Short mmCIF file of C-alpha atoms in Angstrom, two decimals:
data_model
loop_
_atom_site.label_atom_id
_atom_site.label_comp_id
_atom_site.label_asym_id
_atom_site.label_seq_id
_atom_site.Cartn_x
_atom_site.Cartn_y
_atom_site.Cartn_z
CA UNK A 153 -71.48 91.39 38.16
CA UNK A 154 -73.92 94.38 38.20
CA UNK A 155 -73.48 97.32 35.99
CA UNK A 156 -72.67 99.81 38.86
CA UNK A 157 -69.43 97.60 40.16
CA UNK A 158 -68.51 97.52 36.21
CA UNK A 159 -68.44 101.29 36.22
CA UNK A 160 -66.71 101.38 39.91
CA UNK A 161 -64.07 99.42 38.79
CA UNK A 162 -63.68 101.47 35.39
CA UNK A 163 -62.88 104.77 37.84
CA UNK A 164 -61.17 102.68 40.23
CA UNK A 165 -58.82 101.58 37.61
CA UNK A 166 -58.34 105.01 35.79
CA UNK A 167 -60.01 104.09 32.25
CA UNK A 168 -62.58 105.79 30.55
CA UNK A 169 -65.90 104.59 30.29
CA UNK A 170 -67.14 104.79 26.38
CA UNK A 171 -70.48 103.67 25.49
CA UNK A 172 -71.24 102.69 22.00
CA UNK A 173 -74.30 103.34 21.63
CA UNK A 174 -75.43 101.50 18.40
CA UNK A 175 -76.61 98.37 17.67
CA UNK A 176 -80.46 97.55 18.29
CA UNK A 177 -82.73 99.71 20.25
CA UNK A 178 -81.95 100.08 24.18
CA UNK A 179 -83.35 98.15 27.04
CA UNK A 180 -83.87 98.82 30.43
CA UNK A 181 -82.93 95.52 31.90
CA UNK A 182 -80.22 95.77 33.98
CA UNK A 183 -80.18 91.54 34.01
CA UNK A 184 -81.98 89.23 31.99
CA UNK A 185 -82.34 85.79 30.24
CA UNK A 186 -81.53 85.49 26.82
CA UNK A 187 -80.17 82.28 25.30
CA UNK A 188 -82.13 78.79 23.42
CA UNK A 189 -81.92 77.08 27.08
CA UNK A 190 -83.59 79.81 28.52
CA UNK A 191 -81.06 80.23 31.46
CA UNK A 192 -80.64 82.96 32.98
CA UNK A 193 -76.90 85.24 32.69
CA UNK A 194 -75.70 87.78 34.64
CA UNK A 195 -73.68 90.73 32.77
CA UNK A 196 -69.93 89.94 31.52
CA UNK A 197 -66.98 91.12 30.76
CA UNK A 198 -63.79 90.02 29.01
CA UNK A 199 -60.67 91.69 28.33
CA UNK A 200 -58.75 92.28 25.13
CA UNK A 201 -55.07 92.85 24.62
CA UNK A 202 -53.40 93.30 20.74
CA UNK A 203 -50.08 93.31 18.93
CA UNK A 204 -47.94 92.25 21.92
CA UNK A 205 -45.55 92.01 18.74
CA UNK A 206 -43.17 90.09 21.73
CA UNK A 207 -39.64 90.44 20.13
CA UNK A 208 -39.61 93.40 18.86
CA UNK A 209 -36.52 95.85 19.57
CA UNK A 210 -36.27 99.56 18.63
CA UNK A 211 -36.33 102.79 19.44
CA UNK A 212 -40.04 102.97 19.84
CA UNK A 213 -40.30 101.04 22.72
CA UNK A 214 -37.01 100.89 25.10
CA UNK A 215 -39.18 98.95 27.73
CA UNK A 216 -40.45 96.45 24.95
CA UNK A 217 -38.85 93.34 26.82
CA UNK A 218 -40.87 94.24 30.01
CA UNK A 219 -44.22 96.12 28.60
CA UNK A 220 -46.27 92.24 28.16
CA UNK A 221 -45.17 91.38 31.83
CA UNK A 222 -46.28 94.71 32.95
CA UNK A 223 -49.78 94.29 30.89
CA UNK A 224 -50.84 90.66 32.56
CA UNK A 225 -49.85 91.93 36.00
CA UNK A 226 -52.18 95.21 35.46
CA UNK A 227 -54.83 92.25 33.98
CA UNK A 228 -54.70 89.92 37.09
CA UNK A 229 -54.76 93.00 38.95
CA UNK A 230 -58.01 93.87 38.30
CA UNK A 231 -60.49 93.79 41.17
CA UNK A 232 -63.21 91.54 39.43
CA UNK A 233 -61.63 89.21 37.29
CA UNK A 234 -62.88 88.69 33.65
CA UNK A 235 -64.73 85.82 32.63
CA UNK A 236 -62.43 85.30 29.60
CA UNK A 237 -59.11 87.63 27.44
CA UNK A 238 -58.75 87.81 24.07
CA UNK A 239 -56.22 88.51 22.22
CA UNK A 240 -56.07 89.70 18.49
CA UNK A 241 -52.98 89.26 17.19
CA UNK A 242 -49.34 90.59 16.57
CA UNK A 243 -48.58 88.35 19.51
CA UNK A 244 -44.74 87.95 17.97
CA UNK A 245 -42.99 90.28 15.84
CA UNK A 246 -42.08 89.41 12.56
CA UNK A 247 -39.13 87.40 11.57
CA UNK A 248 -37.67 86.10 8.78
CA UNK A 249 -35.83 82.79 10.66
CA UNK A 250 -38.43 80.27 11.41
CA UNK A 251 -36.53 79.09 14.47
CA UNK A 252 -36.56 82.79 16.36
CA UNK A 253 -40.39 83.13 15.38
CA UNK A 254 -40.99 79.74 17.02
CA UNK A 255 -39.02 81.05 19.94
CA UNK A 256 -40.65 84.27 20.18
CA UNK A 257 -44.00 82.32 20.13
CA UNK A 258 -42.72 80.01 22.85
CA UNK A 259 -41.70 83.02 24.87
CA UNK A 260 -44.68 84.85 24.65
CA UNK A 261 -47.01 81.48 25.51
CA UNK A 262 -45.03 81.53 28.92
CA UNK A 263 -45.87 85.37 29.42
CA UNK A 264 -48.94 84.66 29.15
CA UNK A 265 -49.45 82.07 31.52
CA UNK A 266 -49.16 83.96 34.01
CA UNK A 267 -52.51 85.22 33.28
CA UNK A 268 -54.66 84.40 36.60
CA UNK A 269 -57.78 83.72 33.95
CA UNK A 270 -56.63 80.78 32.44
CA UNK A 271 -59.73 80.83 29.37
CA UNK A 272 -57.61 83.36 26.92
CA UNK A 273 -58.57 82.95 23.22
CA UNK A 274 -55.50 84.05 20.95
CA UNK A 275 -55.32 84.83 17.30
CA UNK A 276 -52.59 85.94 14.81
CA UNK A 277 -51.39 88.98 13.46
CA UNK A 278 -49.58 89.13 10.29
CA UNK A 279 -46.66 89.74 11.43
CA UNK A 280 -47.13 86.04 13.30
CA UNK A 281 -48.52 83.79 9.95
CA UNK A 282 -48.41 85.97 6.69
CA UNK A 283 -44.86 84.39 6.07
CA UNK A 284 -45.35 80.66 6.85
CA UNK A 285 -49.45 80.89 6.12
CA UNK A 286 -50.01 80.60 9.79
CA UNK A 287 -47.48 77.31 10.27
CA UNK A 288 -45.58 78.16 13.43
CA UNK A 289 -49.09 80.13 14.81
CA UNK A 290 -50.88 76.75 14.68
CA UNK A 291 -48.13 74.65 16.36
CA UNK A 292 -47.89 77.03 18.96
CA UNK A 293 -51.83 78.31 19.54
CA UNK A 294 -53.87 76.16 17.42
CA UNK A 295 -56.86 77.20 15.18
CA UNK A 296 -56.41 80.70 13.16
CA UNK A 297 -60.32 80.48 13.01
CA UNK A 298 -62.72 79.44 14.66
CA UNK A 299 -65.75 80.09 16.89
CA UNK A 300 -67.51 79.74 20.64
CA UNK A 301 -70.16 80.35 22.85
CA UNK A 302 -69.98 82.47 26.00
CA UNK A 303 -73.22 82.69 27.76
CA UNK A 304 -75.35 83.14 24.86
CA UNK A 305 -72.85 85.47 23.32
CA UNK A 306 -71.64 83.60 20.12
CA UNK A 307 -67.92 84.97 19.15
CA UNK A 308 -66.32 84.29 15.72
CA UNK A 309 -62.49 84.99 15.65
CA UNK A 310 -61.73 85.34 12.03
CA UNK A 311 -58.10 85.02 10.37
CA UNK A 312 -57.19 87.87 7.49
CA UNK A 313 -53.37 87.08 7.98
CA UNK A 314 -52.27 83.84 7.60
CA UNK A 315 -52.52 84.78 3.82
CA UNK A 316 -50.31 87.71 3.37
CA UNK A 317 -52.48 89.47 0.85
CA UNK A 318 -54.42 89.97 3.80
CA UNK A 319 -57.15 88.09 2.02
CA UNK A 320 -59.54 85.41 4.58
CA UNK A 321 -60.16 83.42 1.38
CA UNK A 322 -63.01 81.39 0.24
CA UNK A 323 -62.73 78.66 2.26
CA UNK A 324 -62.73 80.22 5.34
CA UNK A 325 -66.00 82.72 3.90
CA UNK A 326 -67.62 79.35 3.01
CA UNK A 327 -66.88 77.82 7.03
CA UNK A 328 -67.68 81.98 8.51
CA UNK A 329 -71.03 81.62 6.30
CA UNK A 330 -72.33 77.90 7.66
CA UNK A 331 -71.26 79.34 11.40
CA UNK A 332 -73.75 81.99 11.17
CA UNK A 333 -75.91 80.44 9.32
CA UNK A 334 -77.43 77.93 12.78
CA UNK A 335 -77.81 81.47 14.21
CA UNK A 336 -81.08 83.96 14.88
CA UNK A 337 -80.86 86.88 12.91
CA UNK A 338 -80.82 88.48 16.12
CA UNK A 339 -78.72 86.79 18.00
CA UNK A 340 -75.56 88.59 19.69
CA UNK A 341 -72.70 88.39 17.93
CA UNK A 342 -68.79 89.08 18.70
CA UNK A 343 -66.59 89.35 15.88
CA UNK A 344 -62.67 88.97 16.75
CA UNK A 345 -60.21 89.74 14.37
CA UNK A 346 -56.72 91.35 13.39
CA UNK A 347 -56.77 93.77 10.97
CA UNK A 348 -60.10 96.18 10.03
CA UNK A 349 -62.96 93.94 7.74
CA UNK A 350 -63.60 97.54 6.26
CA UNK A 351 -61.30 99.41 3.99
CA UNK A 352 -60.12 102.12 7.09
CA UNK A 353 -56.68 103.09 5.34
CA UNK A 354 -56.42 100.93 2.44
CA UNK A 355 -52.78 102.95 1.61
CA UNK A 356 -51.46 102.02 4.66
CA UNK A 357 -52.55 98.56 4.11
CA UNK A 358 -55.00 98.97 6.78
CA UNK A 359 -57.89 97.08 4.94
CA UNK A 360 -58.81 93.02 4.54
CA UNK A 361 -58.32 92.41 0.68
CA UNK A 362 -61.92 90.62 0.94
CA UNK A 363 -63.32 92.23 3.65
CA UNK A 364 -66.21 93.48 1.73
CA UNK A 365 -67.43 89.50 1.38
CA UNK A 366 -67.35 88.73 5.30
CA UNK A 367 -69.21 91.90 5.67
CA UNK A 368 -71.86 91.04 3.44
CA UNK A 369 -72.32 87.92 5.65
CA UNK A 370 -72.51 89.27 8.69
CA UNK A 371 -75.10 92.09 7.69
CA UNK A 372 -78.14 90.12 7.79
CA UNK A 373 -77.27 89.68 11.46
CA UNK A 374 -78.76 92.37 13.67
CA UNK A 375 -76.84 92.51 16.58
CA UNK A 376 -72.80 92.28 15.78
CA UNK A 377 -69.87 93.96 16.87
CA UNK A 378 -65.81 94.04 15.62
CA UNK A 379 -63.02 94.24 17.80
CA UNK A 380 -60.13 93.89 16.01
CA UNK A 381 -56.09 95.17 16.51
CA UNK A 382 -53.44 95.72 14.04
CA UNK A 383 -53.82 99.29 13.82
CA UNK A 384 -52.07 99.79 17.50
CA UNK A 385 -54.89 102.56 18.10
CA UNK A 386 -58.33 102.80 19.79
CA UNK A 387 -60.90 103.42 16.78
CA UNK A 388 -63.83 103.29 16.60
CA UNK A 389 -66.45 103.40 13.47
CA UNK A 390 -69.82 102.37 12.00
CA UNK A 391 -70.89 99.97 8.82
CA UNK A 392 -73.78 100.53 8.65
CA UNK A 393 -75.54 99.05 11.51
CA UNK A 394 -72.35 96.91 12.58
CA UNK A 395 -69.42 99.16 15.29
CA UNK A 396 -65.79 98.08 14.94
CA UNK A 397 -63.57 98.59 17.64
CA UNK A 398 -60.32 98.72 16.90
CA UNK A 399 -57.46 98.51 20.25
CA UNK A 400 -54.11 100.08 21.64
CA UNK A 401 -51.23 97.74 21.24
CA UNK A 402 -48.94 96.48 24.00
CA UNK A 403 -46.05 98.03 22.04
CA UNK A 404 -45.95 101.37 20.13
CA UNK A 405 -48.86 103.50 18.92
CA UNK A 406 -49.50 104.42 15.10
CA UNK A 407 -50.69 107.68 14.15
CA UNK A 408 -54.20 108.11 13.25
CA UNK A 409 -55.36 106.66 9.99
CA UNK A 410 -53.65 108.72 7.08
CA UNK A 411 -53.14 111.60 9.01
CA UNK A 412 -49.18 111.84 7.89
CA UNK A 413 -47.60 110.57 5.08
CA UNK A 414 -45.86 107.81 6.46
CA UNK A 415 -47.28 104.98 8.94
CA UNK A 416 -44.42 104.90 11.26
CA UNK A 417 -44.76 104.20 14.91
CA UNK A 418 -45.30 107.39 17.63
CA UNK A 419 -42.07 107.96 19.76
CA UNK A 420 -41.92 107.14 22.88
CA UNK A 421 -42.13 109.61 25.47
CA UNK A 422 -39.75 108.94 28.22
CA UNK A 423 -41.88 111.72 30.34
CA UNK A 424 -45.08 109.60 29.80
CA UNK A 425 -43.93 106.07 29.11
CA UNK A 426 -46.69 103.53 27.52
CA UNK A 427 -48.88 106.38 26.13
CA UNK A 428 -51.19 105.38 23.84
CA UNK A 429 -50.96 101.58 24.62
CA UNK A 430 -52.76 99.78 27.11
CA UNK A 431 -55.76 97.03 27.07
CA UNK A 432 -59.28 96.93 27.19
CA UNK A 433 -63.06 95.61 29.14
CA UNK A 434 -65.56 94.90 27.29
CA UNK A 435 -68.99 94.36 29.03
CA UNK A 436 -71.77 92.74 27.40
CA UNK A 437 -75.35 92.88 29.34
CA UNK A 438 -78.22 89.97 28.81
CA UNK A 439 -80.25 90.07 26.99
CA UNK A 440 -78.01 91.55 24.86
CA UNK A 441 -80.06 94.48 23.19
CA UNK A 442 -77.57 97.15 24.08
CA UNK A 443 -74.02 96.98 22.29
CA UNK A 444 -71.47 95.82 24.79
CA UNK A 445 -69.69 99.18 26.58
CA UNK A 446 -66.31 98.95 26.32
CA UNK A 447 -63.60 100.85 28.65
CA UNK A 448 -59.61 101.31 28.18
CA UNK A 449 -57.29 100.81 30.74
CA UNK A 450 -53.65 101.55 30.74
CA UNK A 451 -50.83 99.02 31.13
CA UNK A 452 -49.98 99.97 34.66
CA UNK A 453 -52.40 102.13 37.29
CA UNK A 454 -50.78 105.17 37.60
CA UNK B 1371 -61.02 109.99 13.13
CA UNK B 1372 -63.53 109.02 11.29
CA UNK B 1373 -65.95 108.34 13.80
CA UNK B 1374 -69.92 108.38 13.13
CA UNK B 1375 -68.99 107.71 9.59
CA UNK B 1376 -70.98 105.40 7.46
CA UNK B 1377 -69.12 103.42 4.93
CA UNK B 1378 -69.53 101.48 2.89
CA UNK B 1379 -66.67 98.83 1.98
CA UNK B 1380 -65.42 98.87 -1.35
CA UNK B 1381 -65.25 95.81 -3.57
CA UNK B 1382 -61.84 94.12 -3.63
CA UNK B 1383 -59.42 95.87 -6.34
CA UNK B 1384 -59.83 94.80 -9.73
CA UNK B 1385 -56.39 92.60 -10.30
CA UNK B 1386 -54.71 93.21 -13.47
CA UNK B 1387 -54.28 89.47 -13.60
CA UNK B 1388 -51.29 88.36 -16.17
CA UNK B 1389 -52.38 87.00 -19.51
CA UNK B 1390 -49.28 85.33 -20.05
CA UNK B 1391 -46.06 84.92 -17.87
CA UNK B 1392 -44.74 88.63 -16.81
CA UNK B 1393 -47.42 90.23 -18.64
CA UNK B 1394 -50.19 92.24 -16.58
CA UNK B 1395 -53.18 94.47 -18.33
CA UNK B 1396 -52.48 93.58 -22.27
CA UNK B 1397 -52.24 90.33 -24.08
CA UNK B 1398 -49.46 89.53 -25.69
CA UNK B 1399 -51.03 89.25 -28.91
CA UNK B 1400 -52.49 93.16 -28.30
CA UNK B 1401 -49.21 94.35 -28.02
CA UNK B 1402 -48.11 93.01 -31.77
CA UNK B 1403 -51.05 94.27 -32.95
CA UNK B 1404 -50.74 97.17 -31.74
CA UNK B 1405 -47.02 97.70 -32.92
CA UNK B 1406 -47.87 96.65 -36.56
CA UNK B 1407 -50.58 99.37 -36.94
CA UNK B 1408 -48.40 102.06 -35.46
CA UNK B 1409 -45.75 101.39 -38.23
CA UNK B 1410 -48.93 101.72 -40.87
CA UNK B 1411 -49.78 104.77 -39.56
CA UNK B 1412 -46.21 106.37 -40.43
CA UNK B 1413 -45.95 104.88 -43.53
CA UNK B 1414 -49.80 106.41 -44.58
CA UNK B 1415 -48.85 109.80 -43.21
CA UNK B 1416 -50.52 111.47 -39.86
CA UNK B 1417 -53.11 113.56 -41.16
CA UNK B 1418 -54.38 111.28 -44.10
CA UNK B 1419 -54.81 108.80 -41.10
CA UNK B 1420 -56.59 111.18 -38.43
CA UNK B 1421 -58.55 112.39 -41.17
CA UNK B 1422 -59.93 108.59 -41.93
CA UNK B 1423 -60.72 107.33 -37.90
CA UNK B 1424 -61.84 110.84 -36.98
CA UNK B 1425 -59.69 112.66 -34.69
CA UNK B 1426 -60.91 111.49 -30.95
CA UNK B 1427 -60.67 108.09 -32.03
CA UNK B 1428 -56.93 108.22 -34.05
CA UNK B 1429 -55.60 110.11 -30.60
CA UNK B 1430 -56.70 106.98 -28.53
CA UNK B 1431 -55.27 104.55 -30.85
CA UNK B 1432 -51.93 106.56 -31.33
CA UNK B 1433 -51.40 107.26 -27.42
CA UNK B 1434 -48.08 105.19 -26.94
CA UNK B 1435 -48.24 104.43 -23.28
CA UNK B 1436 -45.16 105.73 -21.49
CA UNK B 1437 -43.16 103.26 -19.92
CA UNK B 1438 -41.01 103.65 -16.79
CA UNK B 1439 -38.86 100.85 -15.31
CA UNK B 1440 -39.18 100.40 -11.33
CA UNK B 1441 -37.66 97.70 -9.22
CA UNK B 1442 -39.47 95.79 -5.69
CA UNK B 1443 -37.34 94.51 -3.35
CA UNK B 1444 -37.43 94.87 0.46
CA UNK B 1445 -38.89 96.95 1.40
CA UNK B 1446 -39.17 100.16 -0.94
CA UNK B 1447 -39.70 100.52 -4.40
CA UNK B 1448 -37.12 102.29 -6.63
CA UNK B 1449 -37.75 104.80 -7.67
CA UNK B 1450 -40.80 105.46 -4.90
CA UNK B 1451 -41.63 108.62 -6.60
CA UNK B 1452 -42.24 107.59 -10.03
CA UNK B 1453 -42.84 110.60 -12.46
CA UNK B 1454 -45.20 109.97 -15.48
CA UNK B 1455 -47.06 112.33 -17.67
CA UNK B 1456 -50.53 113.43 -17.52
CA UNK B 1457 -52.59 112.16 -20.18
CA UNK B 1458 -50.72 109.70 -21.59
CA UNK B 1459 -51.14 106.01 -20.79
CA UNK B 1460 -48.76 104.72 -18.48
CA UNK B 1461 -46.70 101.22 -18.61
CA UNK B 1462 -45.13 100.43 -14.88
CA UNK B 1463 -42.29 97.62 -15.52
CA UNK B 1464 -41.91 96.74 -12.02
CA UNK B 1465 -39.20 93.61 -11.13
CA UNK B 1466 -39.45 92.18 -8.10
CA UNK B 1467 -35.54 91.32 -6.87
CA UNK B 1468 -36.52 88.89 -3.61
CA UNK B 1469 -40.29 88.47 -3.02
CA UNK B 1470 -44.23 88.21 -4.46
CA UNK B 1471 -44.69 91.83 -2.96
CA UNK B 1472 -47.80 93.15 -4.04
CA UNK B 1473 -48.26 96.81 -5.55
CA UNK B 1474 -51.52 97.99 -5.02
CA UNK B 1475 -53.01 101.81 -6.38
CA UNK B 1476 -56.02 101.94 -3.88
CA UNK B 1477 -57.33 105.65 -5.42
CA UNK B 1478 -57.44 103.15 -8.90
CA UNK B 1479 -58.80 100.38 -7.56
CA UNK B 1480 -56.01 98.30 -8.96
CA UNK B 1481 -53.28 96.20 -8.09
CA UNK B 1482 -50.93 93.32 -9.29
CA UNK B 1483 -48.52 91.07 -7.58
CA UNK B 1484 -45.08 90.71 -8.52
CA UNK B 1485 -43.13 87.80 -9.20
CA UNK B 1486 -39.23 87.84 -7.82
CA UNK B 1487 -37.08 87.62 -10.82
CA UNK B 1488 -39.44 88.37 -13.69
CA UNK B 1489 -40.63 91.83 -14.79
CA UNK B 1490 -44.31 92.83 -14.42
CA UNK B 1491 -45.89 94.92 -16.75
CA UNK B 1492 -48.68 97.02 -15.12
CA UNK B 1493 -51.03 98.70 -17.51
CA UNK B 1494 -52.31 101.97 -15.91
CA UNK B 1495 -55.28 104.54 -17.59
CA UNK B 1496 -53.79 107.83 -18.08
CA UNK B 1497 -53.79 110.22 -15.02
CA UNK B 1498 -54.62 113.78 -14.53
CA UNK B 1499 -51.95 115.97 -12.97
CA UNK B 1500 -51.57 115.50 -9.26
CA UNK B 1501 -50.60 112.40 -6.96
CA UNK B 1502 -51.49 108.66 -7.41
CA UNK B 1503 -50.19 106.53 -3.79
CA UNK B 1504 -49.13 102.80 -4.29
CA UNK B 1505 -48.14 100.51 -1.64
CA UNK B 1506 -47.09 97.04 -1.21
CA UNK B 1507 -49.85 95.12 0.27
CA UNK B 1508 -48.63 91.62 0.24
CA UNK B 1509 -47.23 91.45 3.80
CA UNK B 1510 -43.08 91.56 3.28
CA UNK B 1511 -41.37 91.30 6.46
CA UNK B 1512 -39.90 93.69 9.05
CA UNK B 1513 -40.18 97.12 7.01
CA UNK B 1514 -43.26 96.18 5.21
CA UNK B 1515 -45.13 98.94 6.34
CA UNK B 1516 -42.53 100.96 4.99
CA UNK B 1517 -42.96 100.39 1.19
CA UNK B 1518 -44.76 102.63 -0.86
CA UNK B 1519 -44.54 105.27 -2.72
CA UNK B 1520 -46.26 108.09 -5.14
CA UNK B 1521 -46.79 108.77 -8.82
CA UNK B 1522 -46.24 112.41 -9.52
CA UNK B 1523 -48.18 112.99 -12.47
CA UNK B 1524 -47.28 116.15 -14.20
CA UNK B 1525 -48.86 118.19 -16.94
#
């Protein structure tokens, strides 16, 4: 897919292009090679929806039980289908009975499978594994970590929930360390995660307790970029050479980080219903030099 | 927003890991210590004892930390806006009634977790006037995001 349909179908769809521009110094290349084979890739894109939180009930959200549906049908909508969707985390809402957070994982596996793109990554949210350590997640989805290839892209989804001091732990900084370590200090990298690695709003818990160490592992590595959820907000901000993204939820939005005392969900606006929420492309270009350009969509074309 | 912002992530908050079962900041052993010399210096007299540790160091030494009881249960802390003293050391006593919530001073860089059932003791440097926020950071349940609170620390 060439740039210019990218950027037809961002206008076509009502989103806003935003181009990051950050990581690595800009190429001209429209198309290129990039990848140990030597093969050649055309550009990509995948999509990534966050904190579904399927189940939830309140006053924030009178449409919750229908906003999900409404999302994949917008997703298999679009005109050019992505190559693969992502989703980090919140997929359930938190329960306290075992049995109705199996069911609301059940529930939202079926939703979602009537995405046309059947590749969709998934990965939990706290309010999904930090009260059985990730127990029902895995039955239901499978790894909480883990990494993959996409053509020449390598993406790392890691898990600061399934611990509910928000902490990804040693073990899994020992496994994120040998992953990278087989890698080019170049090479393109996609981090996937739920809540920020950085400390955005560490009083509204909005902050990995060891962030700081997956951070430092990642540095040496020229070319990375965050997407991550939890914080049911587009965001976006610089570590030093590395761009987090964070995305709009599929369920209410969150005011913007510590800018009230209290971290309780927008209200909805019958008048405009689904502000703030909605899902997101994300483009990536061989050979990878520029950082992939990311555009928000809504949950349904108005 | 923060945007165009470089930050740098902070190191993970220093835990005022327990010595010895519901004890957080002191050991035990401090504590008696501590006591015994407090009753010596009544019995020698205020002054005679500034006079002999110099007066910086016999203020330290005599600061008796102020203590305020709080409870932790889901999801809010009670009370959430705990009043405390400027310049004095403070002593949170914090029970937990149902879960390990955490409580977590992010302007301190500090944080325990609490234990359901069994009192906490969370040893805090004395604060200037003003506001200190805490927050629960061990992930609770439904209203987690909820439960926090403030120190109001007045002169």
């Amino acid at each position: 897919m060439e740039r210019r349909d990218f950027l037809a179908l961002a206008a076509a769809g009502g989103g806003a292009v935003f181009a990051s521009a950050l990581a690595g110094c800009a190429s001209a290349a429209a198309s290129g090679s990039y990848g140990a084979a030597g093969a050649a890739y055309k550009d990509f894109y995948f999509v990534q929806l966050s904190d579904t939180h399927w189940g939830y009930s309140g006053p924030a959200n009178p449409d919750a039980a229908v906003t999900l549906k409404k999302a994949v049908a917008s997703v298999n909508a679009l005109p050019e289908p992505p190559d693969f969707i992502v989703f980090t985390g919140d997929l359930t809402h938190t329960t306290d009975d075992p049995v109705e957070r199996r069911r609301r994982m059940a529930e939202f596996k079926t939703i979602a499978a009537d995405l046309k793109v059947k590749t969709v990554r998934f990965m939990p949210g706290e309010h999904d594994a930090s009260l059985d350590f990730g127990a029902a997640y895995k039955e239901h989805f499978g790894d909480t970590h883990y990494s993959f290839d996409h053509k020449g892209v390598h993406f790392i989804a890691i898990d600061n929930v399934s611990d509910p001091g928000a902490r990804i732990g040693d073990e899994q900084l020992a496994w994120l360390q040998a992953d990278l370590a087989r890698l080019d200090k170049a090479a393109p990298i996609v981090v996937l995660t739920h809540r920020p690695l950085f400390d955005l709003a560490p009083k509204w818990d909005w902050a990995t307790r060891d962030g700081a160490k997956a951070m430092a592992l990642l540095m040496p590595y020229q070319n990375v970029t965050v997407f991550y959820g939890h914080i049911h907000q587009e965001h976006h901000q610089v570590t030093g050479h590395i761009a987090h993204h964070s995305a709009k939820s599929l369920i209410f939005a969150l005011p913007a980080p510590n800018s009230q005392p209290n971290r309780t969900p927008l209200a909805w606006d019958a008048g405009q219903p689904y502000k703030g929420l909605g899902f997101r492309q994300v483009e990536l270009e061989p050979p990878y030099k520029d950082a992939p350009k990311v555009a928000e969509f809504p949950v349904v074309r108005a | 927003m923060m945007e165009g912002h470089d930050t740098v992530p902070q190191q993970e908050p220093r835990p005022l890991a327990a010595q010895a079962p519901g004890e957080v900041g002191q050991a035990p052993a401090m504590h008696a210590a501590r006591r015994q010399w407090l009753a010596h210096l009544g019995t020698l007299g205020a002054f005679g004892a500034l006079a002999a540790l110099g007066w910086r160091g016999a203020r330290a030494q005599a600061a008796t930390p102020q203590v305020v009881q709080v409870i932790a249960k889901r999801f809010a802390y009670e009370p959430s806006d705990i009043v405390v003293r400027a310049g004095v050391p403070i002593v949170l006593e914090v029970k937990s009634l149902d879960f390990a919530h955490g409580m977590s001073f992010p302007d301190l860089n500090l944080r325990a977790d609490l234990v359901p059932g069994k009192p906490v003791r969370i040893t805090l440097p004395a604060q200037p006037a003003g506001m200190v926020d805490f927050l629960c950071d061990n992930f609770c349940g439904d209203d987690h995001e909820t439960m926090h609170g403030r120190l109001l620390v007045q002169a």
